[in-house]
mmCIF file of C-alpha atoms and ligand atoms in Angstrom:
data_model
loop_
_atom_site.group_PDB
_atom_site.id
_atom_site.type_symbol
_atom_site.label_atom_id
_atom_site.label_comp_id
_atom_site.label_asym_id
_atom_site.label_seq_id
_atom_site.Cartn_x
_atom_site.Cartn_y
_atom_site.Cartn_z
ATOM 1 C CA MET A 23 126.889 82.184 90.842
ATOM 2 C CA SER A 24 128.286 79.058 89.664
ATOM 3 C CA THR A 25 128.382 78.120 86.064
ATOM 4 C CA ALA A 26 128.392 75.124 84.160
ATOM 5 C CA PHE A 27 130.814 74.699 81.164
ATOM 6 C CA ASP A 28 129.613 72.647 78.267
ATOM 7 C CA PHE A 29 133.551 72.513 77.304
ATOM 8 C CA ASP A 30 136.771 73.914 78.161
ATOM 9 C CA ILE A 31 137.541 75.908 75.058
ATOM 10 C CA ILE A 32 135.548 76.898 72.639
ATOM 11 C CA VAL A 33 136.969 77.883 69.133
ATOM 12 C CA VAL A 34 134.926 80.186 66.515
ATOM 13 C CA GLY A 35 135.457 79.858 63.035
ATOM 14 C CA ALA A 36 137.126 76.633 61.409
ATOM 15 C CA GLY A 37 139.480 78.323 59.116
ATOM 16 C CA HIS A 38 142.865 77.814 59.071
ATOM 17 C CA ALA A 39 143.529 79.452 62.231
ATOM 18 C CA GLY A 40 140.277 77.633 63.950
ATOM 19 C CA ILE A 41 141.566 74.479 62.689
ATOM 20 C CA GLU A 42 144.539 74.581 64.405
ATOM 21 C CA ALA A 43 143.849 75.929 67.315
ATOM 22 C CA CYS A 44 140.725 73.442 68.261
ATOM 23 C CA LEU A 45 143.440 70.349 67.208
ATOM 24 C CA ALA A 46 145.918 71.767 69.701
ATOM 25 C CA SER A 47 142.976 71.994 72.299
ATOM 26 C CA ALA A 48 141.721 68.837 72.132
ATOM 27 C CA ARG A 49 144.915 66.940 71.695
ATOM 28 C CA LEU A 50 146.050 68.197 74.650
ATOM 29 C CA GLY A 51 142.703 66.893 76.472
ATOM 30 C CA LEU A 52 140.768 69.532 76.491
ATOM 31 C CA LYS A 53 137.337 69.150 75.888
ATOM 32 C CA THR A 54 136.820 71.352 72.875
ATOM 33 C CA ALA A 55 134.345 73.032 70.766
ATOM 34 C CA ILE A 56 134.680 74.165 67.059
ATOM 35 C CA ILE A 57 131.766 76.497 65.803
ATOM 36 C CA THR A 58 131.750 77.508 62.273
ATOM 37 C CA THR A 59 128.891 78.977 60.057
ATOM 38 C CA ASN A 60 129.722 76.474 57.199
ATOM 39 C CA LEU A 61 130.655 72.776 57.728
ATOM 40 C CA SER A 62 131.331 72.489 53.802
ATOM 41 C CA ARG A 63 133.759 75.074 54.244
ATOM 42 C CA ILE A 64 136.388 73.806 57.216
ATOM 43 C CA GLY A 65 139.432 74.822 56.259
ATOM 44 C CA TYR A 66 138.097 76.771 53.157
ATOM 45 C CA MET A 67 140.955 77.815 51.311
ATOM 46 C CA SER A 68 140.643 81.750 48.807
ATOM 47 C CA CYS A 69 140.581 81.876 45.371
ATOM 48 C CA ASN A 70 144.094 80.855 44.608
ATOM 49 C CA PRO A 71 144.148 77.901 46.673
ATOM 50 C CA SER A 72 148.094 78.091 47.373
ATOM 51 C CA ILE A 73 149.977 77.161 50.419
ATOM 52 C CA GLY A 74 153.819 78.258 51.463
ATOM 53 C CA GLY A 75 155.595 81.432 49.400
ATOM 54 C CA LEU A 76 158.153 83.292 51.108
ATOM 55 C CA ALA A 77 156.385 84.410 53.947
ATOM 56 C CA LYS A 78 153.694 82.314 54.780
ATOM 57 C CA GLY A 79 156.023 79.181 54.225
ATOM 58 C CA HIS A 80 158.017 80.267 57.101
ATOM 59 C CA MET A 81 154.659 79.950 59.201
ATOM 60 C CA VAL A 82 153.488 77.025 57.493
ATOM 61 C CA ARG A 83 156.896 75.041 58.663
ATOM 62 C CA GLU A 84 156.448 76.379 62.173
ATOM 63 C CA ILE A 85 153.048 75.187 62.483
ATOM 64 C CA ASP A 86 154.201 72.152 61.377
ATOM 65 C CA ILE A 87 157.216 72.003 64.138
ATOM 66 C CA LEU A 88 154.248 72.695 67.078
ATOM 67 C CA GLY A 89 152.193 69.634 65.477
ATOM 68 C CA GLY A 90 150.151 71.323 63.686
ATOM 69 C CA GLU A 91 148.231 69.841 60.180
ATOM 70 C CA MET A 92 148.116 72.758 57.267
ATOM 71 C CA GLY A 93 151.892 71.407 55.816
ATOM 72 C CA LEU A 94 150.555 67.789 56.261
ATOM 73 C CA ALA A 95 147.249 68.547 54.449
ATOM 74 C CA ALA A 96 149.005 70.963 51.767
ATOM 75 C CA ASP A 97 151.196 68.126 51.076
ATOM 76 C CA ALA A 98 148.138 65.666 51.175
ATOM 77 C CA THR A 99 146.398 67.639 48.525
ATOM 78 C CA CYS A 100 148.871 68.952 46.493
ATOM 79 C CA ILE A 101 148.380 69.428 42.558
ATOM 80 C CA GLN A 102 151.725 71.444 42.362
ATOM 81 C CA TYR A 103 154.843 71.953 43.858
ATOM 82 C CA LYS A 104 157.039 75.238 42.924
ATOM 83 C CA ARG A 105 160.536 76.078 44.165
ATOM 84 C CA LEU A 106 160.234 80.281 44.070
ATOM 85 C CA ASN A 107 163.422 82.008 43.058
ATOM 86 C CA SER A 108 165.546 79.146 42.718
ATOM 87 C CA GLY A 109 167.220 81.200 40.235
ATOM 88 C CA LYS A 110 168.234 83.469 43.051
ATOM 89 C CA GLY A 111 170.280 83.734 46.576
ATOM 90 C CA PRO A 112 169.113 80.866 48.938
ATOM 91 C CA ALA A 113 167.688 83.624 51.275
ATOM 92 C CA VAL A 114 164.890 84.221 48.819
ATOM 93 C CA ARG A 115 163.805 80.633 47.854
ATOM 94 C CA GLY A 116 160.804 79.034 49.024
ATOM 95 C CA THR A 117 158.545 76.434 48.626
ATOM 96 C CA ARG A 118 154.799 76.910 47.729
ATOM 97 C CA VAL A 119 152.211 73.998 46.665
ATOM 98 C CA GLN A 120 149.096 74.752 44.601
ATOM 99 C CA ASN A 121 146.255 72.751 46.372
ATOM 100 C CA ASP A 122 142.912 71.180 45.357
ATOM 101 C CA LYS A 123 140.530 73.137 47.512
ATOM 102 C CA ASP A 124 138.030 70.412 47.643
ATOM 103 C CA LYS A 125 140.292 68.154 49.032
ATOM 104 C CA TYR A 126 141.601 69.973 51.384
ATOM 105 C CA SER A 127 138.736 70.986 52.913
ATOM 106 C CA ALA A 128 137.899 67.142 53.111
ATOM 107 C CA TYR A 129 141.159 66.155 54.401
ATOM 108 C CA MET A 130 140.346 68.604 57.532
ATOM 109 C CA GLN A 131 136.599 67.691 57.910
ATOM 110 C CA ASN A 132 137.966 64.125 58.095
ATOM 111 C CA LEU A 133 140.521 64.864 60.975
ATOM 112 C CA PHE A 134 137.561 66.422 62.605
ATOM 113 C CA SER A 135 135.601 63.275 62.535
ATOM 114 C CA LYS A 136 138.367 61.146 63.850
ATOM 115 C CA GLN A 137 139.131 63.876 66.533
ATOM 116 C CA GLU A 138 138.632 62.699 70.377
ATOM 117 C CA ASN A 139 137.726 65.887 72.740
ATOM 118 C CA LEU A 140 136.401 67.469 69.678
ATOM 119 C CA SER A 141 132.995 68.496 68.862
ATOM 120 C CA VAL A 142 132.047 70.076 65.918
ATOM 121 C CA ILE A 143 128.972 72.757 66.017
ATOM 122 C CA SER A 144 127.363 74.114 63.158
ATOM 123 C CA GLY A 145 126.431 77.744 63.844
ATOM 124 C CA GLU A 146 126.884 81.355 63.837
ATOM 125 C CA ALA A 147 128.369 82.718 66.859
ATOM 126 C CA LYS A 148 126.168 85.887 67.383
ATOM 127 C CA LYS A 149 127.145 87.163 70.877
ATOM 128 C CA LEU A 150 129.783 86.347 73.538
ATOM 129 C CA ILE A 151 128.457 85.557 76.903
ATOM 130 C CA LEU A 152 130.596 87.995 79.058
ATOM 131 C CA ASN A 153 130.454 87.826 82.707
ATOM 132 C CA ASN A 154 132.804 89.930 84.981
ATOM 133 C CA HIS A 155 134.809 91.208 81.760
ATOM 134 C CA ARG A 156 135.439 87.195 81.381
ATOM 135 C CA CYS A 157 134.792 85.645 78.163
ATOM 136 C CA GLU A 158 132.476 82.519 79.298
ATOM 137 C CA GLY A 159 130.852 81.013 75.944
ATOM 138 C CA VAL A 160 128.783 82.422 73.345
ATOM 139 C CA VAL A 161 125.370 82.634 72.060
ATOM 140 C CA LEU A 162 124.270 81.206 69.018
ATOM 141 C CA HIS A 163 122.215 82.460 66.015
ATOM 142 C CA ASP A 164 119.613 80.366 67.319
ATOM 143 C CA GLY A 165 119.448 82.099 70.637
ATOM 144 C CA SER A 166 121.058 78.491 71.883
ATOM 145 C CA LEU A 167 124.059 79.053 74.687
ATOM 146 C CA VAL A 168 127.255 77.039 74.531
ATOM 147 C CA ARG A 169 129.645 77.617 77.723
ATOM 148 C CA ALA A 170 133.133 77.358 78.373
ATOM 149 C CA LYS A 171 136.140 78.540 80.524
ATOM 150 C CA ALA A 172 137.699 80.145 77.590
ATOM 151 C CA VAL A 173 137.151 81.634 73.514
ATOM 152 C CA VAL A 174 139.386 81.906 70.767
ATOM 153 C CA ILE A 175 138.266 83.692 68.058
ATOM 154 C CA THR A 176 139.336 83.106 64.723
ATOM 155 C CA THR A 177 136.463 84.030 62.258
ATOM 156 C CA GLY A 178 139.594 85.445 59.803
ATOM 157 C CA THR A 179 138.053 88.147 57.331
ATOM 158 C CA PHE A 180 134.307 87.601 58.078
ATOM 159 C CA MET A 181 134.225 90.555 61.160
ATOM 160 C CA ASN A 182 131.838 93.522 59.616
ATOM 161 C CA ALA A 183 133.286 92.317 56.201
ATOM 162 C CA VAL A 184 132.542 94.072 53.001
ATOM 163 C CA MET A 185 132.934 92.353 49.357
ATOM 164 C CA HIS A 186 134.776 95.317 46.878
ATOM 165 C CA PHE A 187 133.422 94.531 43.051
ATOM 166 C CA GLY A 188 134.859 97.343 40.969
ATOM 167 C CA LEU A 189 132.937 100.336 42.697
ATOM 168 C CA LYS A 190 129.945 98.236 44.379
ATOM 169 C CA GLN A 191 130.335 97.080 47.760
ATOM 170 C CA ILE A 192 128.230 94.542 49.465
ATOM 171 C CA SER A 193 128.513 92.637 52.819
ATOM 172 C CA GLY A 194 130.026 89.391 53.230
ATOM 173 C CA GLY A 195 132.865 87.328 54.309
ATOM 174 C CA ARG A 196 133.482 85.622 51.128
ATOM 175 C CA VAL A 197 131.572 84.476 48.310
ATOM 176 C CA GLY A 198 128.875 82.680 49.452
ATOM 177 C CA ASP A 199 129.283 83.451 53.318
ATOM 178 C CA SER A 200 127.288 86.165 54.849
ATOM 179 C CA ALA A 201 129.646 88.829 57.127
ATOM 180 C CA THR A 202 130.017 88.314 61.200
ATOM 181 C CA VAL A 203 128.438 91.393 62.824
ATOM 182 C CA GLY A 204 127.407 90.451 66.406
ATOM 183 C CA ILE A 205 130.952 89.648 67.939
ATOM 184 C CA SER A 206 132.285 92.465 66.404
ATOM 185 C CA ASP A 207 129.842 94.879 67.990
ATOM 186 C CA GLN A 208 130.993 93.329 71.162
ATOM 187 C CA LEU A 209 134.333 93.418 70.412
ATOM 188 C CA LEU A 210 134.420 96.912 69.273
ATOM 189 C CA GLN A 211 132.692 98.105 72.309
ATOM 190 C CA TYR A 212 136.071 96.448 74.603
ATOM 191 C CA GLY A 213 138.367 98.763 72.337
ATOM 192 C CA PHE A 214 139.279 96.045 70.032
ATOM 193 C CA ASN A 215 140.066 96.892 66.475
ATOM 194 C CA VAL A 216 137.880 95.150 63.898
HETATM 195 C C1 LIG B 310 140.356 87.556 48.346
HETATM 196 C C2 LIG B 310 141.509 86.731 49.279
HETATM 197 C C3 LIG B 310 142.400 85.927 48.356
HETATM 198 C C4 LIG B 310 143.473 85.458 49.367
HETATM 199 N N1 LIG B 310 144.307 84.621 48.470
HETATM 200 C C5 LIG B 310 145.337 83.483 49.042
HETATM 201 C C6 LIG B 310 146.215 82.907 48.897
HETATM 202 O O1 LIG B 310 146.239 82.793 47.714
HETATM 203 N N2 LIG B 310 146.856 82.069 49.517
HETATM 204 C C7 LIG B 310 147.164 82.539 50.802
HETATM 205 O O2 LIG B 310 147.714 81.776 51.233
HETATM 206 N N3 LIG B 310 145.976 83.338 51.500
HETATM 207 C C8 LIG B 310 145.182 83.934 51.075
HETATM 208 N N4 LIG B 310 144.488 84.997 51.364
HETATM 209 C C9 LIG B 310 144.420 84.762 53.016
HETATM 210 C C10 LIG B 310 143.779 83.535 53.289
HETATM 211 O O3 LIG B 310 142.544 83.511 52.836
HETATM 212 C C11 LIG B 310 143.716 84.414 55.209
HETATM 213 O O4 LIG B 310 145.020 84.517 55.883
HETATM 214 C C12 LIG B 310 143.365 83.168 55.659
HETATM 215 O O5 LIG B 310 141.902 82.443 55.384
HETATM 216 C C13 LIG B 310 142.864 83.473 57.029
HETATM 217 O O6 LIG B 310 142.648 82.129 57.799
HETATM 218 P P1 LIG B 310 141.764 82.478 59.162
HETATM 219 O O7 LIG B 310 141.726 81.358 59.743
HETATM 220 O O8 LIG B 310 142.075 83.713 60.232
HETATM 221 O O9 LIG B 310 140.325 82.856 58.784
HETATM 222 P P2 LIG B 310 139.059 82.187 57.534
HETATM 223 O O10 LIG B 310 139.941 81.252 56.597
HETATM 224 O O11 LIG B 310 138.405 83.467 57.102
HETATM 225 O O12 LIG B 310 138.498 81.427 58.483
HETATM 226 C C14 LIG B 310 137.293 82.054 59.286
HETATM 227 C C15 LIG B 310 136.112 81.552 59.701
HETATM 228 O O13 LIG B 310 135.432 81.704 60.551
HETATM 229 C C16 LIG B 310 134.046 81.102 60.471
HETATM 230 N N5 LIG B 310 133.414 82.613 61.095
HETATM 231 C C17 LIG B 310 133.254 83.644 60.691
HETATM 232 N N6 LIG B 310 132.559 84.655 61.768
HETATM 233 C C18 LIG B 310 131.879 83.233 62.134
HETATM 234 C C19 LIG B 310 131.024 83.319 63.456
HETATM 235 N N7 LIG B 310 130.285 84.140 63.764
HETATM 236 N N8 LIG B 310 130.411 81.810 63.940
HETATM 237 C C20 LIG B 310 130.950 81.065 63.244
HETATM 238 N N9 LIG B 310 131.878 80.945 62.436
HETATM 239 C C21 LIG B 310 132.456 82.055 62.103
HETATM 240 C C22 LIG B 310 134.139 81.516 58.644
HETATM 241 O O14 LIG B 310 132.599 80.484 58.097
HETATM 242 C C23 LIG B 310 135.179 81.086 58.443
HETATM 243 O O15 LIG B 310 135.352 79.707 58.225
HETATM 244 C C24 LIG B 310 143.422 85.097 50.698
HETATM 245 C C25 LIG B 310 142.447 86.427 51.322
HETATM 246 C C26 LIG B 310 141.838 86.430 50.531
HETATM 247 C C27 LIG B 310 140.629 87.475 51.161
#
């Protein structure tokens, strides 16, 4: 059976990982789609909007060297820079910035709007389209199909996610966002940890 693909690559989730994945793909000339549940939360930062530190700072620099956007966006939307452990030896020093989380998200949304080869789709990927153990697209919450040669899943902390408020537990990916359920069940069936 021949399959008509809509895209070369689909990226599910427009958090930090999804942003870098879809931009890298589009900039390589591949027809790319990014699917995310909430367009106003593209690149949304967590409760303490900071980028860098000893471990993550290292990763941000690696992303930077590979042509990624996180470091550039962190600089462009920075509120405060701090050199951590400046009183200690060079091995434990690191830069950490505090960012304006709304500006950071707006920076990424603006990049998306200008990026060639990139389509932004608002929706929740509910199911993976599997063909002979290959993933060839996703089914969205409204039942529509989006097909691609490969699918990159960057759904962050949303898979079967639970939020803890003291002793109370409720389903949710993050305050204001629901958890992802459909895809996680399929991945579990294929032996992945979720
Ligand atoms: C409470 C908390 C505090 C944190 N504090 C910090 C901090 O201070 N500094 C720091 O550097 N890191 C912090 N982190 C870690 C940081 O938030 C994560 O490492 C980072 O967000 C992971 O990026 P990601 O792209 O993998 O996923 P996320 O940023 O979680 O993005 C996932 C995206 O996928 C989308 N999505 C999920 N399921 C679907 C679906 N089925 N269909 C379509 N879209 C979907 C979501 O809407 C979301 O936009 C914190 C994390 C948490 C939970």
